Tab-separated table of N, CA and C in Angstrom:
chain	number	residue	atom	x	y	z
A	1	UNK	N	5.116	41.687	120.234
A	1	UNK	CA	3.805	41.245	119.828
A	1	UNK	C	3.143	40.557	121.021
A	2	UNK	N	1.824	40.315	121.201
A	2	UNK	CA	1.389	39.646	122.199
A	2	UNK	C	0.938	38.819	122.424
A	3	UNK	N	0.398	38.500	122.913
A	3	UNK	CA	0.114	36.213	122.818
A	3	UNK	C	-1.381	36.882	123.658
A	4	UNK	N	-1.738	35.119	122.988
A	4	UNK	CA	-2.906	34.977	123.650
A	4	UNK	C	-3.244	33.645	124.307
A	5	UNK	N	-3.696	33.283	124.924
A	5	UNK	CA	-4.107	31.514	125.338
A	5	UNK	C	-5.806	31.845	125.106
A	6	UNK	N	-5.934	30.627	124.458
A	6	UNK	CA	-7.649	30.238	124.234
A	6	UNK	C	-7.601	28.546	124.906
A	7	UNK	N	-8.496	28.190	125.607
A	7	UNK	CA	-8.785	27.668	126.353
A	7	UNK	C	-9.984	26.898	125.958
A	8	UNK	N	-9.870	25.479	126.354
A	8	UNK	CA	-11.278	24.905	125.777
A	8	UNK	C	-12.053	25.058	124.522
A	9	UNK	N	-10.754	24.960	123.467
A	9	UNK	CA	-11.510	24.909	122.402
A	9	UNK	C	-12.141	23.577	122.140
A	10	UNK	N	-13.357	23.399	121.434
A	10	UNK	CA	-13.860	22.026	121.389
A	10	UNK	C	-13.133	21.285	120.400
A	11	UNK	N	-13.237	20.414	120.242
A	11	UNK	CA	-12.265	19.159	119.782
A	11	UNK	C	-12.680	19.492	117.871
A	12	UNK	N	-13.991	19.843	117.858
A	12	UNK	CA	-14.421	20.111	116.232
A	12	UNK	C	-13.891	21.004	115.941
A	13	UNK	N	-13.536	22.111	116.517
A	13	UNK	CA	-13.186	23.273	116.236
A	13	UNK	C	-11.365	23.260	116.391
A	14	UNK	N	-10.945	22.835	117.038
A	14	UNK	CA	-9.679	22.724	116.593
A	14	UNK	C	-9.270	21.684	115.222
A	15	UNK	N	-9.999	20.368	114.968
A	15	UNK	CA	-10.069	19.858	113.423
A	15	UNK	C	-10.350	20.618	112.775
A	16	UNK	N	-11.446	21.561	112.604
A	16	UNK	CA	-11.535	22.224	111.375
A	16	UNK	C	-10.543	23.226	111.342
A	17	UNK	N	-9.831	23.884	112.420
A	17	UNK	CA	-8.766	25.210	112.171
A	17	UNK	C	-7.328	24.151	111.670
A	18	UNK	N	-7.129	22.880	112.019
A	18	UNK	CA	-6.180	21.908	111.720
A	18	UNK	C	-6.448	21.843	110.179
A	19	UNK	N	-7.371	21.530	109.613
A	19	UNK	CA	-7.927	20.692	108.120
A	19	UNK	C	-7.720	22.304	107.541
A	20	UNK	N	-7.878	23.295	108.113
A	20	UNK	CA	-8.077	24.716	107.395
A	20	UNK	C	-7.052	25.227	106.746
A	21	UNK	N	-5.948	24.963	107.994
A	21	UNK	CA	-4.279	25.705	108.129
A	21	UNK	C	-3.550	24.517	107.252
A	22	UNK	N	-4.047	23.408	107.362
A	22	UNK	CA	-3.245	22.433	106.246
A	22	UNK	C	-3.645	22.437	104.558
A	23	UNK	N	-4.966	23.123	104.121
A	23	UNK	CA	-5.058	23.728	103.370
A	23	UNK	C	-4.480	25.291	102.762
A	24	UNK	N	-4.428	25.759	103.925
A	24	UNK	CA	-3.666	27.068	103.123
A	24	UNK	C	-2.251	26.736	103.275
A	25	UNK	N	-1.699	25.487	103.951
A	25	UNK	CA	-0.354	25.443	103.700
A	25	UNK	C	0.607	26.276	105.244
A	26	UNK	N	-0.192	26.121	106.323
A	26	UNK	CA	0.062	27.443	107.245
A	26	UNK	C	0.075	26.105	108.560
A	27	UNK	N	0.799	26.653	109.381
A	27	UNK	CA	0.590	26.273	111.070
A	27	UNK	C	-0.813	26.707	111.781
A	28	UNK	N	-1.055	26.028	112.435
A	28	UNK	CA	-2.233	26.506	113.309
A	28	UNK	C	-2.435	27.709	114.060
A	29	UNK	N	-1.462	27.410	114.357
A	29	UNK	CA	-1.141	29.263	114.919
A	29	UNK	C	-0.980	30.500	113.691
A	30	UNK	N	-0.733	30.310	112.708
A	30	UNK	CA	-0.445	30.975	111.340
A	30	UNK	C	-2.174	30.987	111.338
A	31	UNK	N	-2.845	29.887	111.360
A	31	UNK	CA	-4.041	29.754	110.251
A	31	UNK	C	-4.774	30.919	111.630
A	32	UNK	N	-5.309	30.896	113.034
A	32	UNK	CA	-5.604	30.961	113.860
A	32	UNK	C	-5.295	32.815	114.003
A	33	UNK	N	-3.609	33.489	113.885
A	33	UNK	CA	-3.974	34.886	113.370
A	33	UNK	C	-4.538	34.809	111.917
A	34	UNK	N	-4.957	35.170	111.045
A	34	UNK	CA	-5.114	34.841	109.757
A	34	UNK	C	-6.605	34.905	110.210
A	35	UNK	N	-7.561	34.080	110.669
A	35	UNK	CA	-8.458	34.303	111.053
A	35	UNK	C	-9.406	35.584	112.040
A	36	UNK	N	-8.558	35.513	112.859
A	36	UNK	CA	-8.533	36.843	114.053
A	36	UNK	C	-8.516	38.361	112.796
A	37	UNK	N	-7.226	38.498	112.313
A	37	UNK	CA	-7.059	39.188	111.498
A	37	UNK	C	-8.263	39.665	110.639
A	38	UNK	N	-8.477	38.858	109.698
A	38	UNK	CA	-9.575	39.008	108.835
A	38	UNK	C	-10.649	39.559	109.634
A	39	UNK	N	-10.959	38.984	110.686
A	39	UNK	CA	-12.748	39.181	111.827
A	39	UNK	C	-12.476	40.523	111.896
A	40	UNK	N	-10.991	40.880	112.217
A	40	UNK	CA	-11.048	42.198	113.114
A	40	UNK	C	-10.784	43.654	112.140
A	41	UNK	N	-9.996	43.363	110.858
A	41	UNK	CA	-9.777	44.004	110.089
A	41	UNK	C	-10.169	44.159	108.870
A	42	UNK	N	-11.530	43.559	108.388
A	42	UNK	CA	-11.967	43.164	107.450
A	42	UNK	C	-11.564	43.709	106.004
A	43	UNK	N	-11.132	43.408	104.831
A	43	UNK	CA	-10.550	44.240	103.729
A	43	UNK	C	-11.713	45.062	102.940
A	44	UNK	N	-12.913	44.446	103.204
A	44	UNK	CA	-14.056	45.600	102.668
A	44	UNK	C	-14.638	47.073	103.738
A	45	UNK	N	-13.504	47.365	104.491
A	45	UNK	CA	-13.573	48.523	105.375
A	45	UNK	C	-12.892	49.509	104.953
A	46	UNK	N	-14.014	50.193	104.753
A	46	UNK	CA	-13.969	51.647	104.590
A	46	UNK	C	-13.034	52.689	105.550
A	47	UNK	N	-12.326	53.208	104.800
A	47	UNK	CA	-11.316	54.082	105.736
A	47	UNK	C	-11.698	55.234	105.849
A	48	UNK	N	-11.630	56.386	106.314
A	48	UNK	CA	-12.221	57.295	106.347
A	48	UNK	C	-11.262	58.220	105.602
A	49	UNK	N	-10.223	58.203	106.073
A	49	UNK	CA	-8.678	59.123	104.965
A	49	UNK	C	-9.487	58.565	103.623
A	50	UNK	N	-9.369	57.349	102.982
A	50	UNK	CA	-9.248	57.217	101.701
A	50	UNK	C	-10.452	57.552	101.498
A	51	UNK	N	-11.860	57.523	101.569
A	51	UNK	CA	-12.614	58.031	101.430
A	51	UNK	C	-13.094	59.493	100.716
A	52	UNK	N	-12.359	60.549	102.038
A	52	UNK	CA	-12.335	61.721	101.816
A	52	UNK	C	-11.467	62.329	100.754
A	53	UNK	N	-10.501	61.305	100.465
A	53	UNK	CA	-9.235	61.666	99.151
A	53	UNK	C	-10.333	61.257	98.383
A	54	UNK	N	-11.082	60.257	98.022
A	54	UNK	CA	-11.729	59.690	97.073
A	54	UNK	C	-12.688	60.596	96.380
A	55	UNK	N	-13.421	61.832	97.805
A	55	UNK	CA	-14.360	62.357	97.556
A	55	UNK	C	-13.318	64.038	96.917
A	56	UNK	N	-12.863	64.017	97.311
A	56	UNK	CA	-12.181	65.358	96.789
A	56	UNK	C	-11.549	65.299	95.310
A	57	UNK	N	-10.884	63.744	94.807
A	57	UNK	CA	-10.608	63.500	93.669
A	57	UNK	C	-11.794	63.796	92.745
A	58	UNK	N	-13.306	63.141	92.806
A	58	UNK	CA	-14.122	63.153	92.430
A	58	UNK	C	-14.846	64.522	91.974
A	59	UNK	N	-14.844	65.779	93.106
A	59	UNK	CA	-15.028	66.742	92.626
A	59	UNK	C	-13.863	67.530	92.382
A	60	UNK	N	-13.079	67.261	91.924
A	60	UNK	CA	-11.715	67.585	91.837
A	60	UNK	C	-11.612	68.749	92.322
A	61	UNK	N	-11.048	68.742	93.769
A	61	UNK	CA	-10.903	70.025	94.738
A	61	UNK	C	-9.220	70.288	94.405
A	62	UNK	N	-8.813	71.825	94.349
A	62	UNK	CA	-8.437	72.291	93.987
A	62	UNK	C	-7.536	72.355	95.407
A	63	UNK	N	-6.095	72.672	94.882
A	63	UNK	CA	-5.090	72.869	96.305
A	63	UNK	C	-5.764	74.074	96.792
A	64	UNK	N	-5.947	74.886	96.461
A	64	UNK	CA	-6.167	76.179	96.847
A	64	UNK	C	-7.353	75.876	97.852
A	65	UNK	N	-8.878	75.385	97.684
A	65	UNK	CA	-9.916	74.902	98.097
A	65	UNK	C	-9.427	73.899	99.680
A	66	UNK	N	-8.389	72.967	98.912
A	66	UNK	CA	-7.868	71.936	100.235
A	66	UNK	C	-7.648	72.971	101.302
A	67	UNK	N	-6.570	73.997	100.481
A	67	UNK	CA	-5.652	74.326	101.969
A	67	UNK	C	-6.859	75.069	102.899
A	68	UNK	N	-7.831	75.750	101.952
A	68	UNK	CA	-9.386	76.685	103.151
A	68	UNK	C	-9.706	75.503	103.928
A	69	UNK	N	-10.154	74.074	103.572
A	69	UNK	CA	-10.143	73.268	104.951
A	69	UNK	C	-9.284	72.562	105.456
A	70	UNK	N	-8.121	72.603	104.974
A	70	UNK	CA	-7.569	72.656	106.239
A	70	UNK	C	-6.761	73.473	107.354
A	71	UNK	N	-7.083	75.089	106.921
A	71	UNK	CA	-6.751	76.124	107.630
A	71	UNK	C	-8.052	76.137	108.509
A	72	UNK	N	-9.094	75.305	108.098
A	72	UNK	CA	-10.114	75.626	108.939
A	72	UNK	C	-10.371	74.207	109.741
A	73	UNK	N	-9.249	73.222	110.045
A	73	UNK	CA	-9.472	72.029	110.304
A	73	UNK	C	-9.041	72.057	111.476
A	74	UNK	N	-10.044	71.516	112.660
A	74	UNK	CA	-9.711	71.710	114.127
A	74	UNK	C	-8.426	70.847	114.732
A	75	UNK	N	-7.315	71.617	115.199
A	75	UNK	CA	-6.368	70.874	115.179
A	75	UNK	C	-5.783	70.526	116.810
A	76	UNK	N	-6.820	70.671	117.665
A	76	UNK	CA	-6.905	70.163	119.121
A	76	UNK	C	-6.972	68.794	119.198
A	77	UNK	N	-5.861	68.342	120.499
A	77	UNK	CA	-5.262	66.749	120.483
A	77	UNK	C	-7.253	66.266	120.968
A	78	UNK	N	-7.382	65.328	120.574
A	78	UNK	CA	-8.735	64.325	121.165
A	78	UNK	C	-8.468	63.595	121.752
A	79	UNK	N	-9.067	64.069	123.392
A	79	UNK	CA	-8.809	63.538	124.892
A	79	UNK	C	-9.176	62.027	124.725
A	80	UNK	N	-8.149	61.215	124.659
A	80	UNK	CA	-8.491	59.737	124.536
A	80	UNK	C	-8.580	58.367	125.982
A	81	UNK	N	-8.583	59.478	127.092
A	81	UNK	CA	-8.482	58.650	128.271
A	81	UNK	C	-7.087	58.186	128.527
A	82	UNK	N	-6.298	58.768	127.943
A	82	UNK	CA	-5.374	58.176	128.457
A	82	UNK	C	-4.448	59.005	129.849
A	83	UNK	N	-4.007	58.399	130.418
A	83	UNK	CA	-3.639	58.926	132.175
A	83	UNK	C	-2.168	59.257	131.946
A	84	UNK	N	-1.755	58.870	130.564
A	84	UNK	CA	-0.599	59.673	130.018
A	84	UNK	C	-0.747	61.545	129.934
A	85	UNK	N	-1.757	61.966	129.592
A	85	UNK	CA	-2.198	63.003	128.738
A	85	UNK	C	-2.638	63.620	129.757
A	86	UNK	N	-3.381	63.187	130.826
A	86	UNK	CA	-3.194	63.926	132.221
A	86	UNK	C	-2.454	64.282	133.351
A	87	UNK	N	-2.713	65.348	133.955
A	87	UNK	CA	-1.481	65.561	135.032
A	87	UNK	C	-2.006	64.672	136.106
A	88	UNK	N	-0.619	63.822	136.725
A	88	UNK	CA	-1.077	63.130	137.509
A	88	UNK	C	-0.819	63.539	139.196
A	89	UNK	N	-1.379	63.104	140.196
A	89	UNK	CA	-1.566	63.304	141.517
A	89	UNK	C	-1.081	62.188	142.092
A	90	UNK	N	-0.386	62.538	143.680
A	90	UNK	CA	0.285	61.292	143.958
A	90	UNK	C	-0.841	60.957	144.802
A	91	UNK	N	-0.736	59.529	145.440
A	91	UNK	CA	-1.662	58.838	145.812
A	91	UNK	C	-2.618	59.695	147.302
A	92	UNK	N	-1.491	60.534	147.892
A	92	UNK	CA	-1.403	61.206	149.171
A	92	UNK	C	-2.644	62.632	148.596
A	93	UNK	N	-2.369	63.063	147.622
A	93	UNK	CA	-3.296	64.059	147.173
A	93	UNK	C	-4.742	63.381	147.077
A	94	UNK	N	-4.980	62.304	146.358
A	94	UNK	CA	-6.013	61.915	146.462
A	94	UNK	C	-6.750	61.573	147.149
A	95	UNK	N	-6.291	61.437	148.847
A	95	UNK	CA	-7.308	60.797	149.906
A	95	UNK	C	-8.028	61.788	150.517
A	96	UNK	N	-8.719	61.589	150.997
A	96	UNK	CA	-10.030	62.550	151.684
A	96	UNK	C	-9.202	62.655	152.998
A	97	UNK	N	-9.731	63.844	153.275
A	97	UNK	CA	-9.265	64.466	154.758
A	97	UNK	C	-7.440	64.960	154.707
A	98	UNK	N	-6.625	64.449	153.549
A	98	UNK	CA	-5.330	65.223	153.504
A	98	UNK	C	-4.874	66.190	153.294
């Protein structure tokens, strides 16, 4: 897992995450992910999987119907930048004039 350091928090703002985390019964560091968490993952977010199950339940799509999209569902990896997924060059290939 990974850590973080926050720096200069103001003196109010660490009382209220103190008065917060001693209300839910939690460490500061407990109360502090718990917070992060929530900002970043909010529980009224819409997923896009459940969604599309939601919408197919609704018109109640048929296996037969599923499997036409997804025989027709584009199944090429999506180039995500990563320098894993590319072939790489050693440093000597890359300079000008080599």
């Amino acid at each position: 897992m990974s850590s973080v350091t926050v720096r200069n928090v103001p003196d109010e703002v660490h009382r209220a995450i103190r008065v917060r985390a001693a209300q839910h019964g939690r460490s500061i560091e407990a109360e502090i992910r718990d917070i992060l968490a929530s900002v970043v993952k909010p529980q009224g977010r819409v997923k896009l999987g459940s969604l599309l199950a939601e919408i197919g339940r609704k018109v109640k799509l048929t296996d037969e119907e599923f499997a036409l999209f997804e025989s027709a569902r584009d199944r090429t990896p999506e180039f995500c930048g990563s320098s894993a997924l590319r072939p790489s060059a050693s440093p000597r290939e890359n300079k000008p004039g080599s």
